[in-house]
Amino acid sequence: MKNKGCLGAGTIGIALLIIVAVLFFWGRSGYNSFVDKEQTVNAKWSNVETVYQKRANLIPNLERTVKSYSKFEQETLTQVVEARSKATSINIDPTNMTDADIAKFQSAQGELSGALSRLMAVVESYPNLKADQQYINFQREYTAIENSIRTETVYYNDAAKVYNTSIKTFPNNILANFTNFKEKPYFKAEAGAEKAPEAFK
């Protein structure tokens, strides 16, 4: 009887060790997977910020080109410069961003997009400025960057979806909650974002 009792206790002990080992390896694998997917999201967000920064970097050259045409509407140019300043002042930590953070970022970038659209519409009334090589160069670069912005925001959303699905799927959600992995917000499409800038059609 004593041997049977010892055997039973030993079997339970081995079973517990196996369960602990399984939980350990599952937890380690799940945690590392979360880290990998979160790093991908952060990298994609960095790419989004980079293309928006490239767009902002075009503004000083545009400003110099436009200012050379003394009769151009100064107010329109001022709106672009101010919108650029606001857009570039917003810094977001991708490891801890919220829906509110991304909405604020998008709102500021949207204001810059609107100001640029208004400026380019006004340029249509200035044939010499429209034909200026510096302005033509700006148009070319601006169009390429706008296309890159659309692409990079889609890539970011795709990465966020993979990560969010991973941490919300059972039983991963238990591990994610325990290890404090949180859902990433999505980039929301702006109305008309799928259309090319009017000035370049």
Coordinates of N, CA and C in Angstrom, one line a residue, residues 70-192:
S70 N 5.8 87.9 -55.7 CA 5.4 88.9 -54.7 C 3.9 89.1 -54.7
K71 N 3.2 88.9 -55.7 CA 1.7 89.1 -55.7 C 0.9 87.9 -55.2
F72 N 1.6 86.8 -54.9 CA 0.9 85.7 -54.4 C 0.3 85.9 -53.0
E73 N -0.9 85.3 -52.8 CA -1.6 85.5 -51.6 C -0.9 85.0 -50.4
Q74 N -0.4 85.9 -49.5 CA 0.4 85.6 -48.4 C -0.3 84.8 -47.3
E75 N -1.6 85.1 -47.2 CA -2.4 84.4 -46.2 C -2.5 82.9 -46.4
T76 N -2.6 82.5 -47.7 CA -2.6 81.1 -48.0 C -1.3 80.4 -47.7
L77 N -0.2 81.0 -48.0 CA 1.1 80.5 -47.7 C 1.3 80.4 -46.2
T78 N 0.9 81.4 -45.4 CA 1.0 81.4 -44.0 C 0.2 80.3 -43.4
Q79 N -0.9 79.9 -43.9 CA -1.7 78.8 -43.4 C -1.0 77.5 -43.5
V80 N -0.3 77.3 -44.6 CA 0.5 76.1 -44.9 C 1.7 76.0 -43.9
V81 N 2.4 77.1 -43.7 CA 3.5 77.2 -42.8 C 3.1 76.9 -41.3
E82 N 2.0 77.5 -40.9 CA 1.4 77.3 -39.6 C 1.0 75.8 -39.4
A83 N 0.3 75.3 -40.4 CA -0.1 73.9 -40.3 C 1.0 72.9 -40.3
R84 N 2.1 73.2 -41.0 CA 3.3 72.4 -40.9 C 3.9 72.4 -39.5
S85 N 4.0 73.6 -38.9 CA 4.5 73.7 -37.6 C 3.7 72.9 -36.6
K86 N 2.4 72.9 -36.7 CA 1.5 72.2 -35.8 C 1.7 70.7 -36.0
A87 N 1.8 70.3 -37.3 CA 1.9 68.8 -37.6 C 3.2 68.2 -37.1
T88 N 4.3 69.0 -37.2 CA 5.6 68.5 -36.9 C 5.8 68.5 -35.4
S89 N 4.9 69.2 -34.6 CA 5.1 69.4 -33.2 C 4.5 68.2 -32.4
I90 N 3.8 67.3 -33.1 CA 3.1 66.2 -32.4 C 4.0 65.0 -32.5
N91 N 4.4 64.5 -31.3 CA 5.3 63.3 -31.2 C 4.5 62.2 -30.5
I92 N 4.5 61.0 -31.0 CA 3.7 59.9 -30.5 C 4.7 58.7 -30.2
D93 N 4.5 58.2 -29.0 CA 5.2 57.0 -28.6 C 4.4 55.8 -29.1
P94 N 4.9 55.1 -30.1 CA 4.2 53.9 -30.6 C 4.0 52.8 -29.6
T95 N 4.8 52.7 -28.6 CA 4.7 51.6 -27.6 C 3.5 51.9 -26.7
N96 N 3.0 53.1 -26.7 CA 1.9 53.4 -25.7 C 0.9 54.3 -26.3
M97 N 0.7 54.3 -27.6 CA -0.3 55.2 -28.2 C -1.7 54.7 -28.1
T98 N -2.6 55.7 -28.1 CA -4.0 55.5 -27.9 C -4.8 56.0 -29.2
D99 N -6.1 55.6 -29.2 CA -6.9 56.2 -30.3 C -6.9 57.7 -30.3
A100 N -6.9 58.3 -29.1 CA -6.9 59.8 -29.0 C -5.6 60.3 -29.6
D101 N -4.4 59.6 -29.4 CA -3.1 60.1 -29.9 C -3.1 60.1 -31.4
I102 N -3.6 59.0 -32.0 CA -3.5 58.8 -33.4 C -4.5 59.8 -34.1
A103 N -5.7 60.0 -33.4 CA -6.7 61.0 -33.9 C -6.1 62.4 -34.0
K104 N -5.3 62.8 -32.9 CA -4.7 64.1 -32.8 C -3.7 64.2 -33.9
F105 N -2.9 63.2 -34.1 CA -1.9 63.2 -35.2 C -2.5 63.3 -36.6
Q106 N -3.5 62.5 -36.8 CA -4.2 62.6 -38.1 C -4.9 64.0 -38.3
S107 N -5.4 64.5 -37.3 CA -6.1 65.8 -37.4 C -5.1 66.9 -37.8
A108 N -3.9 66.9 -37.2 CA -2.9 67.9 -37.5 C -2.4 67.7 -39.0
Q109 N -2.2 66.4 -39.3 CA -1.7 66.1 -40.7 C -2.8 66.5 -41.7
G110 N -4.1 66.3 -41.3 CA -5.2 66.6 -42.2 C -5.3 68.1 -42.4
E111 N -5.0 68.9 -41.4 CA -5.0 70.4 -41.5 C -3.9 70.8 -42.5
L112 N -2.7 70.1 -42.5 CA -1.7 70.5 -43.4 C -2.1 70.1 -44.8
S113 N -2.7 68.9 -45.0 CA -3.2 68.5 -46.3 C -4.2 69.5 -46.9
G114 N -5.1 70.0 -46.0 CA -6.1 71.0 -46.5 C -5.4 72.3 -46.9
A115 N -4.4 72.7 -46.1 CA -3.8 74.0 -46.4 C -3.0 73.9 -47.7
L116 N -2.3 72.7 -47.9 CA -1.6 72.5 -49.1 C -2.5 72.5 -50.3
S117 N -3.7 71.8 -50.2 CA -4.7 71.7 -51.3 C -5.1 73.1 -51.7
R118 N -5.4 74.0 -50.6 CA -5.9 75.3 -50.9 C -4.8 76.1 -51.6
L119 N -3.5 76.0 -51.2 CA -2.4 76.7 -51.8 C -2.3 76.3 -53.3
M120 N -2.4 75.0 -53.5 CA -2.2 74.5 -54.9 C -3.4 74.9 -55.8
A121 N -4.5 75.1 -55.2 CA -5.7 75.6 -56.0 C -5.5 77.1 -56.4
V122 N -4.9 77.8 -55.4 CA -4.6 79.2 -55.7 C -3.5 79.4 -56.8
V123 N -2.5 78.5 -56.8 CA -1.4 78.5 -57.7 C -2.0 78.5 -59.2
E124 N -3.1 77.8 -59.3 CA -3.7 77.7 -60.7 C -3.9 79.1 -61.3
S125 N -4.1 80.1 -60.5 CA -4.3 81.4 -61.0 C -3.0 82.2 -61.3
Y126 N -1.9 81.5 -61.1 CA -0.6 82.1 -61.3 C 0.2 81.3 -62.3
P127 N 0.0 81.5 -63.6 CA 0.6 80.6 -64.6 C 2.1 80.6 -64.5
N128 N 2.8 81.7 -64.2 CA 4.2 81.7 -64.1 C 4.7 80.9 -63.0
L129 N 4.0 81.0 -61.9 CA 4.4 80.2 -60.7 C 4.2 78.7 -61.0
K130 N 3.1 78.4 -61.6 CA 2.7 77.0 -61.9 C 3.7 76.4 -62.8
A131 N 4.3 77.2 -63.7 CA 5.3 76.7 -64.7 C 6.8 76.8 -64.1
D132 N 6.9 77.3 -62.9 CA 8.2 77.4 -62.3 C 8.8 76.0 -62.0
Q133 N 10.1 75.8 -62.4 CA 10.7 74.5 -62.3 C 10.7 74.0 -60.8
Q134 N 10.9 74.9 -59.9 CA 11.0 74.6 -58.5 C 9.6 74.1 -58.0
Y135 N 8.5 74.7 -58.5 CA 7.2 74.3 -58.1 C 6.8 73.0 -58.8
I136 N 7.3 72.8 -60.0 CA 7.0 71.5 -60.7 C 7.7 70.4 -60.0
N137 N 9.0 70.7 -59.5 CA 9.7 69.7 -58.7 C 8.9 69.3 -57.4
F138 N 8.4 70.4 -56.8 CA 7.6 70.2 -55.6 C 6.4 69.3 -55.9
Q139 N 5.7 69.6 -56.9 CA 4.5 68.8 -57.3 C 4.9 67.3 -57.5
R140 N 6.0 67.1 -58.1 CA 6.4 65.7 -58.4 C 6.7 64.9 -57.1
E141 N 7.5 65.6 -56.2 CA 7.8 65.0 -55.0 C 6.6 64.8 -54.1
Y142 N 5.7 65.8 -54.1 CA 4.5 65.8 -53.2 C 3.6 64.6 -53.6
T143 N 3.4 64.4 -54.9 CA 2.6 63.3 -55.4 C 3.2 62.0 -54.9
A144 N 4.5 61.8 -55.1 CA 5.1 60.6 -54.7 C 5.0 60.3 -53.2
I145 N 5.2 61.4 -52.4 CA 5.1 61.3 -50.9 C 3.6 60.9 -50.5
E146 N 2.7 61.6 -51.1 CA 1.3 61.3 -50.8 C 0.9 59.8 -51.1
N147 N 1.5 59.3 -52.2 CA 1.3 57.9 -52.5 C 1.9 57.0 -51.4
S148 N 3.1 57.4 -51.0 CA 3.8 56.7 -49.9 C 3.1 56.7 -48.6
I149 N 2.5 57.8 -48.3 CA 1.7 58.0 -47.1 C 0.6 57.0 -47.0
R150 N -0.2 56.9 -48.2 CA -1.3 55.9 -48.3 C -0.8 54.5 -48.1
T151 N 0.4 54.2 -48.7 CA 0.9 52.8 -48.6 C 1.4 52.5 -47.2
E152 N 2.1 53.4 -46.6 CA 2.6 53.1 -45.2 C 1.6 53.0 -44.2
T153 N 0.5 53.8 -44.3 CA -0.6 53.7 -43.3 C -1.3 52.4 -43.5
V154 N -1.4 51.9 -44.7 CA -2.1 50.6 -44.9 C -1.2 49.5 -44.3
Y155 N 0.1 49.6 -44.5 CA 1.1 48.6 -43.9 C 1.0 48.7 -42.4
Y156 N 0.9 49.9 -41.8 CA 0.8 50.0 -40.4 C -0.5 49.3 -39.9
N157 N -1.6 49.6 -40.5 CA -2.9 49.0 -40.1 C -2.8 47.5 -40.2
D158 N -2.2 47.0 -41.3 CA -2.1 45.5 -41.4 C -1.3 44.9 -40.3
A159 N -0.2 45.5 -39.9 CA 0.6 45.0 -38.8 C -0.1 45.1 -37.5
A160 N -0.9 46.2 -37.3 CA -1.6 46.4 -36.1 C -2.7 45.3 -36.0
K161 N -3.3 45.0 -37.1 CA -4.4 44.0 -37.1 C -3.8 42.6 -36.7
V162 N -2.7 42.3 -37.2 CA -2.0 41.0 -36.9 C -1.7 40.9 -35.4
Y163 N -1.1 42.0 -34.9 CA -0.8 42.1 -33.5 C -2.0 42.0 -32.6
N164 N -3.0 42.9 -32.9 CA -4.3 42.9 -32.1 C -5.0 41.6 -32.1
T165 N -5.1 40.9 -33.3 CA -5.7 39.6 -33.3 C -5.0 38.6 -32.5
S166 N -3.6 38.7 -32.5 CA -2.8 37.8 -31.7 C -3.1 37.9 -30.2
I167 N -3.1 39.1 -29.7 CA -3.3 39.3 -28.3 C -4.7 39.2 -27.8
K168 N -5.7 39.2 -28.7 CA -7.1 39.1 -28.3 C -7.7 37.7 -28.5
T169 N -6.9 36.8 -29.2 CA -7.4 35.4 -29.4 C -7.2 34.6 -28.2
F170 N -8.2 33.8 -27.8 CA -8.0 32.9 -26.7 C -7.1 31.7 -27.1
P171 N -6.2 31.2 -26.2 CA -5.9 31.7 -24.9 C -4.9 32.8 -24.8
N172 N -4.4 33.3 -25.9 CA -3.4 34.3 -25.9 C -3.8 35.6 -25.1
N173 N -5.1 35.9 -25.1 CA -5.6 37.0 -24.4 C -5.3 37.0 -22.9
I174 N -5.3 35.8 -22.4 CA -5.0 35.6 -20.9 C -3.5 36.0 -20.7
L175 N -2.6 35.5 -21.5 CA -1.2 35.9 -21.4 C -1.0 37.4 -21.7
A176 N -1.7 37.9 -22.7 CA -1.5 39.3 -23.0 C -1.9 40.2 -21.9
N177 N -3.1 39.9 -21.3 CA -3.5 40.7 -20.1 C -2.6 40.6 -19.0
F178 N -2.1 39.4 -18.7 CA -1.1 39.2 -17.6 C 0.2 39.9 -17.8
T179 N 0.6 40.0 -19.1 CA 1.9 40.6 -19.4 C 1.8 42.1 -19.9
N180 N 0.6 42.6 -19.9 CA 0.3 44.0 -20.1 C 0.5 44.4 -21.6
F181 N 0.3 43.5 -22.5 CA 0.3 43.9 -24.0 C -1.1 44.5 -24.3
K182 N -1.1 45.7 -24.9 CA -2.4 46.4 -25.1 C -2.6 46.5 -26.6
E183 N -3.9 46.6 -27.0 CA -4.3 46.8 -28.4 C -3.7 48.1 -29.0
K184 N -3.4 48.0 -30.2 CA -2.9 49.2 -31.0 C -4.0 49.8 -31.7
P185 N -4.0 51.2 -31.8 CA -5.1 51.9 -32.5 C -4.8 51.8 -34.0
Y186 N -5.9 51.9 -34.8 CA -5.8 51.9 -36.3 C -5.8 53.3 -36.8
F187 N -5.1 53.5 -38.0 CA -5.2 54.7 -38.7 C -6.5 54.7 -39.4
K188 N -7.3 55.8 -39.2 CA -8.6 55.9 -39.9 C -8.4 56.6 -41.2
A189 N -9.1 56.1 -42.2 CA -9.1 56.7 -43.6 C -9.8 58.0 -43.5
E190 N -9.2 59.1 -44.1 CA -9.9 60.4 -44.1 C -10.8 60.4 -45.4
A191 N -11.9 61.2 -45.3 CA -12.8 61.3 -46.4 C -12.0 61.8 -47.6
G192 N -12.1 61.1 -48.7 CA -11.5 61.5 -50.0 C -10.0 61.1 -50.0

